[in-house]
Structures are given as structure tokens and as C-alpha cells.
Coordinates of C-alpha atoms in Angstrom, one line a residue:
M22 CA -31.8 64.0 -86.3
V23 CA -33.6 60.5 -85.9
C24 CA -37.4 61.9 -85.1
K25 CA -35.9 65.1 -88.8
A26 CA -35.7 61.5 -91.0
A27 CA -39.0 59.3 -89.7
M28 CA -41.0 62.5 -90.9
G29 CA -38.7 62.5 -93.8
I30 CA -39.8 58.9 -94.7
K31 CA -43.0 59.6 -93.1
A32 CA -43.9 62.1 -96.6
A33 CA -42.3 60.5 -99.0
A34 CA -44.4 57.2 -98.4
K35 CA -47.5 59.3 -98.6
L36 CA -46.8 61.8 -102.2
R37 CA -45.5 58.0 -103.8
F38 CA -48.5 56.6 -102.3
P39 CA -51.3 58.8 -101.8
S40 CA -54.1 56.6 -102.2
S41 CA -53.2 52.8 -101.1
A42 CA -53.3 51.9 -97.6
A43 CA -51.9 49.0 -97.5
A44 CA -49.0 50.7 -98.5
A45 CA -48.6 52.9 -96.0
S46 CA -48.9 49.8 -93.1
T47 CA -45.9 48.3 -95.2
A48 CA -43.8 51.5 -95.3
R49 CA -44.1 51.9 -91.8
S50 CA -43.6 47.9 -90.6
R51 CA -40.7 49.0 -92.8
L52 CA -39.7 51.6 -90.5
K53 CA -39.4 49.9 -87.6
P54 CA -35.7 48.2 -87.7
W55 CA -34.5 51.2 -88.9
M56 CA -35.9 53.3 -86.0
V57 CA -34.7 50.8 -83.4
R58 CA -31.2 50.6 -85.0
A59 CA -31.0 54.6 -85.0
T60 CA -32.5 54.7 -81.4
T61 CA -30.3 52.1 -80.0
T62 CA -27.6 53.8 -81.4
V63 CA -28.2 57.1 -80.1
L64 CA -28.5 54.9 -76.7
L65 CA -24.8 53.7 -77.0
W66 CA -23.2 57.7 -78.1
T67 CA -24.9 58.6 -75.0
C68 CA -23.3 55.7 -73.1
V69 CA -20.0 56.5 -74.9
V70 CA -20.2 60.1 -73.4
Q71 CA -21.4 58.6 -69.9
L72 CA -18.8 56.4 -69.0
T73 CA -15.7 59.1 -70.4
A74 CA -17.6 62.1 -67.8
V75 CA -17.2 59.0 -65.2
G76 CA -13.8 58.3 -66.1
N77 CA -12.6 61.5 -65.6
T78 CA -12.7 60.6 -61.9
W79 CA -12.1 56.8 -62.5
G80 CA -8.6 57.5 -63.2
P81 CA -7.3 55.1 -67.0
R82 CA -8.2 52.0 -65.7
V83 CA -11.6 51.7 -66.5
L84 CA -12.0 53.8 -70.1
K85 CA -7.7 52.6 -70.7
G86 CA -9.4 51.5 -73.9
W87 CA -11.4 53.8 -75.7
P88 CA -9.8 56.5 -78.1
S89 CA -9.3 59.5 -77.1
C90 CA -10.2 63.3 -78.2
R91 CA -7.1 64.5 -77.9
T92 CA -4.1 65.0 -80.9
A93 CA -1.0 63.3 -80.9
R94 CA 0.4 67.0 -79.8
E95 CA -2.3 67.7 -76.7
A96 CA -1.6 64.7 -75.5
A97 CA 2.7 64.7 -75.1
A98 CA 1.7 68.5 -73.7
V99 CA -0.7 66.8 -70.5
T100 CA 2.3 63.7 -70.6
T101 CA 5.2 66.3 -70.3
A102 CA 3.5 68.9 -67.3
R103 CA 3.0 65.9 -65.9
V104 CA 6.0 64.5 -65.3
A105 CA 7.6 68.0 -64.3
M106 CA 5.2 69.0 -62.1
P107 CA 4.3 65.2 -60.3
E108 CA 1.8 65.4 -58.7
A109 CA 2.0 65.1 -54.4
V110 CA 0.6 61.6 -52.8
V111 CA -0.7 61.8 -50.1
E112 CA 0.0 58.9 -47.7
K113 CA -1.9 57.9 -45.4
A114 CA -0.9 56.8 -41.7
A115 CA 0.1 52.9 -41.7
L116 CA -2.5 51.3 -39.4
P117 CA -1.1 48.3 -37.7
P118 CA -2.8 45.4 -37.2
K119 CA -5.9 44.6 -35.7
R120 CA -5.6 42.3 -32.7
I121 CA -7.6 38.4 -32.4
Y122 CA -9.0 37.2 -29.5
R123 CA -11.9 35.7 -28.6
N124 CA -14.1 37.7 -27.3
N125 CA -15.2 37.8 -23.7
G126 CA -18.1 40.5 -23.4
Y127 CA -18.4 44.0 -23.8
L128 CA -17.2 46.7 -21.4
M129 CA -19.8 50.3 -21.2
V130 CA -18.0 52.7 -19.6
S131 CA -19.5 55.7 -17.8
C132 CA -16.6 59.1 -16.6
N133 CA -17.7 60.8 -13.5
G134 CA -15.8 64.7 -13.1
G135 CA -14.3 67.3 -15.7
L136 CA -12.8 66.5 -18.7
N137 CA -9.0 65.5 -17.4
Q138 CA -10.7 63.9 -13.8
M139 CA -12.8 61.4 -18.0
R140 CA -9.5 62.0 -19.7
A141 CA -7.6 60.1 -17.4
A142 CA -10.6 56.9 -16.5
I143 CA -10.4 56.7 -20.6
C144 CA -7.5 55.7 -20.3
D145 CA -7.1 53.2 -17.5
M146 CA -10.5 51.0 -19.1
A147 CA -9.1 50.6 -22.7
V148 CA -6.6 49.0 -20.7
I149 CA -8.8 47.2 -18.3
A150 CA -11.0 46.2 -21.5
R151 CA -7.3 45.0 -23.4
Y152 CA -6.9 43.0 -20.3
L153 CA -9.4 41.2 -20.4
N154 CA -10.2 41.1 -24.2
V155 CA -13.0 42.7 -24.1
T156 CA -15.1 44.8 -26.3
L157 CA -14.6 48.4 -25.1
I158 CA -17.8 50.7 -26.2
V159 CA -16.7 54.5 -26.2
P160 CA -17.2 55.6 -23.7
E161 CA -19.9 58.5 -21.6
L162 CA -18.2 61.9 -20.6
D163 CA -20.1 62.7 -17.9
K164 CA -23.5 65.3 -18.1
T165 CA -24.4 65.5 -14.5
S166 CA -21.5 67.4 -12.7
F167 CA -21.0 71.8 -11.6
W168 CA -20.4 72.0 -15.4
N169 CA -23.3 70.8 -17.3
D170 CA -20.8 70.2 -20.1
P171 CA -23.8 68.4 -22.2
S172 CA -20.2 66.6 -24.6
E173 CA -20.1 64.0 -26.2
F174 CA -16.7 61.9 -26.8
Q175 CA -16.8 62.5 -30.8
D176 CA -17.6 65.9 -29.6
I177 CA -14.7 66.1 -27.8
F178 CA -12.1 63.5 -28.7
D179 CA -11.1 61.9 -32.2
V180 CA -13.1 59.3 -31.6
E181 CA -12.3 57.3 -35.5
H182 CA -8.6 57.7 -34.8
F183 CA -8.8 57.1 -30.4
I184 CA -10.4 53.3 -32.4
T185 CA -8.2 52.3 -34.9
S186 CA -4.7 54.0 -33.5
L187 CA -5.5 50.9 -30.8
R188 CA -6.5 48.1 -32.9
D189 CA -3.7 46.4 -32.8
E190 CA -4.5 46.3 -28.3
V191 CA -8.3 46.3 -28.5
R192 CA -11.5 45.9 -29.9
I193 CA -13.4 49.2 -29.6
L194 CA -17.0 49.9 -31.0
R195 CA -18.3 52.8 -31.1
E196 CA -21.8 51.7 -30.0
L197 CA -23.3 47.9 -28.9
P198 CA -24.1 45.8 -31.5
P199 CA -28.2 45.6 -32.4
R200 CA -28.5 42.2 -30.7
I201 CA -26.3 43.1 -27.5
K202 CA -28.0 46.9 -27.3
R203 CA -31.0 44.9 -27.3
R204 CA -30.4 43.3 -24.5
V205 CA -29.3 46.1 -22.6
E206 CA -32.8 48.3 -23.4
L207 CA -34.5 44.5 -21.6
G208 CA -32.1 45.2 -18.3
K209 CA -30.0 42.2 -19.3
F210 CA -26.6 44.0 -18.2
H211 CA -25.0 44.2 -14.5
S212 CA -23.9 47.6 -14.1
M213 CA -21.8 48.8 -11.0
P214 CA -18.3 50.9 -10.1
P215 CA -15.4 49.0 -9.8
I216 CA -13.3 49.3 -6.4
S217 CA -10.6 52.7 -6.3
W218 CA -6.8 52.2 -6.9
S219 CA -7.1 48.4 -7.8
D220 CA -4.2 46.7 -9.5
I221 CA -5.0 44.6 -12.8
S222 CA -5.3 41.2 -10.7
Y223 CA -9.0 43.1 -8.4
Y224 CA -10.2 42.7 -12.5
H225 CA -9.9 39.4 -14.2
K226 CA -10.9 38.0 -10.3
Q227 CA -13.7 39.9 -9.5
I228 CA -15.0 41.7 -13.2
L229 CA -14.4 39.4 -15.2
P230 CA -16.3 36.6 -14.3
L231 CA -19.4 39.1 -14.0
I232 CA -18.9 40.3 -17.7
R233 CA -18.6 36.0 -18.4
K234 CA -22.0 36.3 -16.3
Y235 CA -24.0 38.9 -18.5
K236 CA -22.2 39.5 -21.4
V237 CA -22.7 43.4 -20.2
L238 CA -20.6 45.4 -17.9
H239 CA -21.4 49.0 -17.0
L240 CA -18.6 50.7 -14.9
N241 CA -20.5 53.6 -13.6
R242 CA -17.7 54.9 -11.4
T243 CA -14.6 55.4 -13.8
D244 CA -11.8 57.8 -12.0
A245 CA -8.9 56.8 -9.8
R246 CA -9.5 52.8 -9.8
L247 CA -6.4 51.1 -11.3
A248 CA -3.6 50.8 -9.6
N249 CA -1.1 54.6 -9.6
N250 CA 2.1 51.3 -9.4
G251 CA 2.7 48.0 -8.5
L252 CA 1.5 47.2 -12.2
P253 CA 2.7 45.3 -14.8
L254 CA 5.7 47.4 -17.3
E255 CA 3.5 46.9 -20.4
I256 CA 0.3 48.0 -18.6
Q257 CA 2.2 51.0 -17.4
R258 CA 3.3 51.9 -20.9
L259 CA -0.2 51.2 -21.9
R260 CA -1.6 54.1 -20.3
C261 CA 0.5 56.0 -21.8
R262 CA 0.1 55.4 -25.4
V263 CA -3.4 55.8 -24.4
N264 CA -2.5 58.8 -23.4
Y265 CA -0.8 59.9 -25.4
D266 CA -1.2 58.5 -28.7
A267 CA -4.9 57.6 -28.9
L268 CA -6.3 60.4 -27.3
K269 CA -6.4 63.2 -29.3
F270 CA -8.7 66.1 -29.9
T271 CA -11.0 66.4 -32.8
P272 CA -9.7 68.2 -35.4
Q273 CA -11.3 71.5 -35.0
I274 CA -10.2 71.5 -31.5
E275 CA -6.9 71.2 -32.5
E276 CA -6.7 73.6 -34.9
L277 CA -7.7 76.6 -32.8
G278 CA -5.2 75.3 -30.1
R279 CA -2.5 76.1 -32.6
R280 CA -3.9 79.4 -34.3
V281 CA -3.9 81.2 -30.1
I282 CA -0.2 79.2 -29.7
R283 CA 1.1 81.4 -32.2
I284 CA -0.5 84.3 -31.6
L285 CA 1.0 83.6 -28.6
R286 CA 4.6 82.7 -30.0
Q287 CA 4.3 85.8 -32.1
N288 CA 4.7 88.2 -28.6
G289 CA 7.6 86.4 -27.6
P290 CA 7.7 83.4 -24.9
F291 CA 5.1 82.9 -22.9
L292 CA 3.8 81.3 -19.3
V293 CA 0.7 80.0 -18.8
L294 CA -1.0 80.3 -15.3
H295 CA -3.9 77.5 -14.4
L296 CA -5.6 79.7 -12.3
R297 CA -7.9 78.2 -9.9
Y298 CA -9.7 80.9 -8.7
E299 CA -12.8 80.3 -9.6
M300 CA -16.6 80.2 -7.7
D301 CA -17.0 75.6 -7.9
M302 CA -12.8 75.3 -6.6
L303 CA -13.2 77.9 -3.6
A304 CA -17.2 76.5 -2.7
F305 CA -16.0 72.6 -2.5
S306 CA -13.2 73.6 -1.1
G307 CA -14.1 76.0 1.6
C308 CA -11.0 78.5 1.1
T309 CA -12.6 82.0 1.4
Q310 CA -9.2 83.8 1.4
G311 CA -9.6 87.6 0.8
C312 CA -13.8 87.1 -0.1
N313 CA -15.7 89.2 1.8
P314 CA -19.2 88.2 3.9
K315 CA -21.1 88.4 0.9
E316 CA -18.8 86.4 -1.3
A317 CA -18.6 83.8 1.6
E318 CA -21.6 83.5 2.7
E319 CA -22.5 82.7 -1.7
L320 CA -19.7 80.1 -1.6
T321 CA -21.2 77.9 1.5
R322 CA -25.0 77.8 -0.4
M323 CA -23.0 76.6 -3.3
R324 CA -21.1 74.1 -0.9
Y325 CA -24.6 73.0 0.5
A326 CA -26.7 72.5 -2.5
Y327 CA -24.1 69.6 -4.1
P328 CA -24.9 66.8 -2.2
W329 CA -22.0 64.7 -3.5
W330 CA -19.9 67.2 -2.6
K331 CA -19.3 65.5 1.5
E332 CA -17.3 68.1 2.8
K333 CA -19.2 70.8 4.5
V334 CA -18.5 72.5 7.5
I335 CA -15.5 73.7 6.2
N336 CA -12.6 76.4 8.3
S337 CA -11.0 78.3 5.6
F338 CA -8.1 79.8 7.7
V339 CA -6.9 76.2 8.9
K340 CA -7.5 74.7 5.3
R341 CA -4.8 77.7 4.2
K342 CA -2.4 77.3 7.0
D343 CA -2.2 73.7 5.4
G344 CA -1.7 74.2 2.5
L345 CA -4.9 72.5 1.0
C346 CA -6.1 76.3 -0.7
P347 CA -5.8 77.5 -4.5
L348 CA -3.7 80.6 -4.2
T349 CA -5.4 83.5 -4.5
P350 CA -4.4 86.1 -7.4
E351 CA -2.7 89.0 -5.3
E352 CA -0.8 85.3 -3.4
I353 CA 0.6 84.4 -6.9
A354 CA 1.2 88.4 -8.0
L355 CA 3.8 88.3 -4.7
V356 CA 5.2 84.2 -6.0
L357 CA 5.5 85.3 -10.0
R358 CA 8.0 88.1 -8.4
A359 CA 9.4 86.4 -6.9
L360 CA 10.6 84.0 -9.1
D361 CA 11.9 87.3 -11.4
I362 CA 9.4 86.0 -13.7
D363 CA 10.0 88.5 -16.2
K364 CA 7.1 91.8 -16.0
N365 CA 6.8 91.6 -19.9
M366 CA 6.2 88.0 -20.2
Q367 CA 2.7 86.4 -21.8
I368 CA 0.4 85.6 -18.6
Y369 CA -2.1 83.1 -20.5
I370 CA -5.1 81.8 -17.6
A371 CA -5.5 79.1 -18.2
A372 CA -9.0 78.8 -15.9
G373 CA -12.7 79.0 -16.1
E374 CA -14.1 82.7 -14.4
I375 CA -11.9 83.9 -11.8
Y376 CA -14.0 84.6 -9.1
G377 CA -14.9 88.3 -8.3
G378 CA -14.0 89.1 -11.4
K379 CA -11.3 92.7 -12.3
R380 CA -11.5 93.3 -8.7
R381 CA -9.6 89.8 -7.3
M382 CA -7.2 90.2 -10.7
A383 CA -5.6 93.7 -10.5
S384 CA -2.2 92.8 -7.9
L385 CA -2.0 89.7 -11.0
T386 CA -2.5 92.5 -13.6
S387 CA -1.1 94.8 -12.3
A388 CA 2.5 93.0 -11.6
Y389 CA 1.8 91.8 -14.8
P390 CA 0.5 93.4 -17.7
N391 CA 0.2 91.5 -20.6
V392 CA -2.2 88.7 -19.1
V393 CA -4.5 87.1 -22.0
R394 CA -6.8 84.6 -21.7
K395 CA -8.7 82.1 -25.3
E396 CA -11.5 85.5 -25.6
T397 CA -8.6 87.9 -25.0
L398 CA -7.0 86.4 -28.4
L399 CA -9.4 85.0 -30.1
E400 CA -12.6 86.7 -32.5
P401 CA -16.6 85.5 -30.1
S402 CA -17.3 84.0 -33.1
D403 CA -14.0 81.6 -33.1
L404 CA -15.3 81.2 -29.7
M405 CA -19.1 80.7 -30.5
F406 CA -19.3 76.8 -30.8
F407 CA -17.6 76.9 -27.8
Q408 CA -19.7 78.1 -25.7
N409 CA -21.4 76.3 -23.0
H410 CA -19.5 73.0 -23.2
S411 CA -16.4 73.4 -20.8
S412 CA -15.0 70.0 -21.4
Q413 CA -13.9 71.2 -25.1
M414 CA -12.8 75.1 -23.6
A415 CA -11.0 73.1 -21.1
A416 CA -9.8 70.9 -23.8
L417 CA -8.3 74.3 -25.5
D418 CA -6.2 75.5 -23.0
Y419 CA -5.0 72.0 -22.5
L420 CA -3.5 72.2 -26.0
V421 CA -2.2 75.8 -25.3
S422 CA -0.3 74.8 -21.2
L423 CA 1.1 72.5 -22.9
E424 CA 3.3 74.3 -25.9
S425 CA 3.9 76.9 -22.6
D426 CA 7.2 77.7 -22.3
I427 CA 6.4 77.8 -18.1
F428 CA 3.6 76.1 -16.5
V429 CA 2.5 77.0 -13.4
P430 CA -1.2 75.3 -11.5
T431 CA -2.3 77.2 -8.7
Y432 CA -3.7 73.8 -6.9
D433 CA -3.1 70.2 -7.3
G434 CA -6.6 69.2 -9.0
N435 CA -7.0 66.9 -12.2
M436 CA -5.5 69.7 -14.7
A437 CA -2.8 70.9 -13.1
K438 CA -1.5 67.0 -12.5
V439 CA -2.8 65.5 -16.0
V440 CA -0.6 68.2 -18.0
E441 CA 2.8 68.3 -15.6
G442 CA 3.1 64.5 -16.8
H443 CA 2.3 65.2 -19.9
R444 CA 5.3 68.0 -19.8
R445 CA 7.5 65.5 -18.2
Y446 CA 6.5 63.2 -20.9
M447 CA 7.9 65.1 -23.6
G448 CA 11.1 65.7 -21.7
F449 CA 10.1 68.0 -18.5
K450 CA 9.0 71.2 -19.5
K451 CA 9.6 73.3 -17.2
T452 CA 6.4 73.1 -14.5
I453 CA 6.5 75.2 -11.6
L454 CA 4.9 72.8 -8.7
L455 CA 4.2 75.4 -5.7
D456 CA 4.9 75.0 -2.2
R457 CA 1.6 75.8 -1.4
K458 CA 1.9 75.7 2.4
L459 CA 5.4 77.2 2.4
I460 CA 3.8 80.6 0.2
V461 CA 1.3 81.5 2.2
E462 CA 3.6 81.5 4.9
L463 CA 5.7 83.3 3.8
V464 CA 3.0 86.0 2.4
D465 CA 1.4 86.1 5.7
Q466 CA 5.3 87.1 7.2
Y467 CA 5.9 89.4 4.1
T468 CA 3.0 91.0 4.5
S469 CA 2.4 91.7 7.9
G470 CA 6.4 93.3 7.5
S471 CA 8.4 90.6 8.9
L472 CA 9.6 89.0 6.2
R473 CA 12.0 91.6 4.0
W474 CA 10.9 91.3 0.3
D475 CA 15.0 90.2 -0.3
E476 CA 13.9 87.8 2.0
F477 CA 10.5 86.6 1.1
S478 CA 11.8 86.0 -2.5
S479 CA 15.5 84.1 -1.6
L480 CA 13.1 81.8 0.6
I481 CA 10.8 81.1 -2.9
K482 CA 14.2 81.1 -4.7
A483 CA 15.2 78.4 -3.0
V484 CA 12.1 76.3 -2.3
H485 CA 11.5 76.0 -5.8
S486 CA 14.9 75.5 -7.2
N487 CA 13.8 72.0 -7.6
R488 CA 10.6 71.9 -8.4
M489 CA 9.9 72.1 -11.7
G490 CA 9.2 69.2 -13.4
A491 CA 12.3 67.6 -14.1
A492 CA 12.7 63.6 -14.0
T493 CA 11.4 61.8 -9.7
T494 CA 10.1 58.1 -8.8
R495 CA 7.0 58.4 -8.0
T496 CA 6.2 58.1 -4.7
V497 CA 4.9 55.3 -3.7
I498 CA 2.8 54.7 0.2
P499 CA 1.8 51.3 1.0
D500 CA -2.0 51.3 1.9
R501 CA -2.5 54.6 0.9
P502 CA -3.3 55.4 -2.6
K503 CA -4.3 58.3 -2.4
E504 CA -1.3 60.0 -0.7
E505 CA 0.5 58.6 -3.6
D506 CA 2.0 60.3 -6.6
Y507 CA -0.1 59.9 -9.6
F508 CA 0.8 58.2 -11.8
Y509 CA -0.4 60.5 -14.6
A510 CA 1.0 63.6 -13.2
N511 CA 4.5 61.3 -13.2
P512 CA 4.5 58.6 -15.4
Q513 CA 8.0 57.3 -15.2
E514 CA 8.0 54.2 -16.9
C515 CA 7.0 55.8 -19.9
L516 CA 9.9 58.8 -19.9
R517 CA 12.2 58.2 -22.9
D518 CA 14.8 59.2 -21.0
P519 CA 15.4 56.4 -17.7
N520 CA 18.2 57.4 -16.4
L521 CA 17.4 61.3 -15.8
L522 CA 15.5 59.6 -12.8
R523 CA 15.8 61.0 -9.3
T524 CA 14.5 59.9 -5.9
S525 CA 12.5 63.0 -4.9

């Protein structure tokens, strides 16, 4: 429109003053203010339209003074609709207040081992950081273990929740501040493994001075570095808070875990069997019960291939008799039958690939046809992003194990212990803690024909009647902390009803 108006004025000027150049110049000079006003008006209205669009996003507070394009009737109709259908208000959980303290330095942590070994270490290191008044850098996870999992902390755990949920206790950063990071790159830090099973005084007397000296301390092995017992109550309870509240898996892992649980629940109750009859565990423990000579040789070669597996020459027969081997699929099938576990019960296998495959699983699947695992319950596409990430796959099994009607570990590894403790914390959910030494003795008597089935079943039931995950006090063994009950298997200081505790 502005252009058309300008052209019209020029045409009129030419008609009225066709031969006067001076007159044309005068017309152009009169035209300029009009053009400026027209252009300014167009720009202003463009701004109004843009601001109105933005106002729909930012809300009425931005443009509440502008007139509405709606009629009074339309406005009244919209208001009525809003009153009739109020918008849902999603309230965010209130964050705890930040803890203000003088920062003594920075603690870097490299965890070692599998998922649950690292999980317990993360809890301990967060507690240590809090009581030393240092800033914890989000822990680095082990990528060099047997499982060779490249997952970072944020690939397994909800890192934002971890940081914010503990902000009233300890300052946690994703990475070092730039100035401190440059110091580390120049090698101006100290790295060491702390002493195992140490109490908090060790960290105050030995570790804190190093942090003050170097500003940055890197602890490069963190499993079992804090004592089970003899610690102040507030430290024990903070360990629980980190473990059960702050350490949540990523939303993707949590959602897939819930889906597996829903599928299982649709078909009735289910038992989770942590069947630790996997190649790495058999090689590590030297247990070859039921293996053929070729398999036994393969497991031995694997044990020698890993220098950090210290024990090399192992007598499998003696170790099994001492109850130090994972139960085989054949042995656990007999135990479940002896405990009168319904043959139609769903048996969810929380483990990696079973050594020997279908051949070794035949006894168990024959006794319990409804043996399932995540790979059979989900589509391959569901697990596509978890493949070759053993810790993320273990996290799925962990979630399912927590919610099972019965949890049965066949070996007392880290997952068995941490799940056992978590289920105690949740209210003493049924966890059958198998007496492997007695079981292998009874199994051998039964299979040799010296013990009838009814006798075998009665003895198995009697032995395990008080091994169902009930509340119990931890066993304390002075000067032998490795033989004590593990804190994360029995966090008695955190149980909701401590009056239920009984002496083990």
C-alpha cells in the first residue's frame, strides 16, 4: 500500500508539473516525511503482531495492557471453559537447601568392579566427601573390568537427581572448575587407593591433610573402603540416603524396568533367580562342577588371562564342599522343588549368559517351564541401546529383583548383597539366603541315593526357615571386617522398625 501511494503521488506530480525539474525536486522533498511516517507505522504494527504471538507463550502478564481481538462473548466463553476445566498444575519436588561450608578441596573418584560394587562405593565416597567438607566430582565408572562396559555415570544413574537431592549434605559437580582442571592436567594432584574397611577417623587424619595440601585428591580404588561397623549413626543413615534415595537409574532404565515388571505381574507372581553360573564367575571362582574337560580348561585359561584375579590354582572339588561355589542350575532346580516353589511360578533369570547354555539349563527348565529373562519378555529393539553395556543390563535386573515376590541369589556376590539389603530396607521382602555348604552336601547324598526325597526336602526347609530375609543384627567380627556382615546387605540403622531386629 505504501508503495502504491508513493507511485500515485509521483504520477500526479508529473501530470501537474511535467516540465519543471525544480518542482519535481520540491515534490520529492515533501514526500520524504510522509514516507518515514508510513514506514514507521508499518514497523510498529509488525512489532505489535510479533509481541502478541510471544504473549501467547509468555502469558498475559507481558501484554495484559493490549486490547484483545476477541469479542466480549468469546472472551466470556473462554473464561467459562477455563473455570470448568482447570489446568493441571505439576508441582516440582522442593529441593533441599544448599549446605554452606568452607570447601577444603576436591575429591575425584574412580570406581572399580561391576554395577553393584560401584554403587556401594559411590555411596561411601559421597559420605566421605560430606564429612571432609570437600567437593565431590561425579564418580568415574570402571571401563577396564572383565565386562568392559563403556558406560559413564550419567548413562546409568540420573546425574541431576544425584546432585540436587544431596545438595544439603555435599557439594557435587559434574566436572572440575576450569582453573582446578588445569592443575590436574598439569599433574598437580595426588592419586592413591584408600585403606580398606577404614573408619571415618582415617579419612579425617590421613586423607583430609592430603586434600588440603594438593587441593585435588584422586581415589583410584573405592570398593569396601569404609567400615561396616563402628561408625556414627548419622554416617550410616547418610549411606542409606545416598543408596536408596539419591542413586536412581536413568528414566530410560527405570521405564524399561517397570515395563518388564508389568509384563511379569500380568502373568501372576514371580521369583527372581540370580543365577551366577556365568563364565566370568566360574573362571574367577575356579568352580567347574558339571563342566566337561574342555569347558574346565577354557575357564582355567580365562582365569590366568586376568592378572588381578590373584588365585590361580584352585581345587574345584574342595571349594564346592566348602560352599564357596555358585550353585549350578541342576542344584538350584532341586532346592526350589524341595522348598515347594510352585512349578508354574515364573522364574526370572537375573544374570548374563549361562555357561553351557540350554544344556546346563535343561534340569531347571524341565522342573519350571516358565523360565524367562528380559531378552524373552522384550523385543530386540527395546534392548538395542543396552546391548554391550553390561551395567545397564544389570540395572534392569536390579529393578526387577527389587519388585519380585521372592528373590533367590545362588552366590553371595555384590548384586546379591545389595539387593538383599535394599529388600530389607523396603520391608523385609522375602529373600531366600541359601546355605550353599549344606546344600551341596545334601544334594550329593540325594543324588547318590543315600537320602530319600522327602528327607532331602524336609532338611532343606528346616535349614532355610530362618533364612528368608527377616530383620537381623549384623555380625561384627573385630579385626576381620571382610568376614563381617556387609553393611549394604543389612543396613540395620536405616530399617523402618528397628524393634523387629533379632540377633543372627
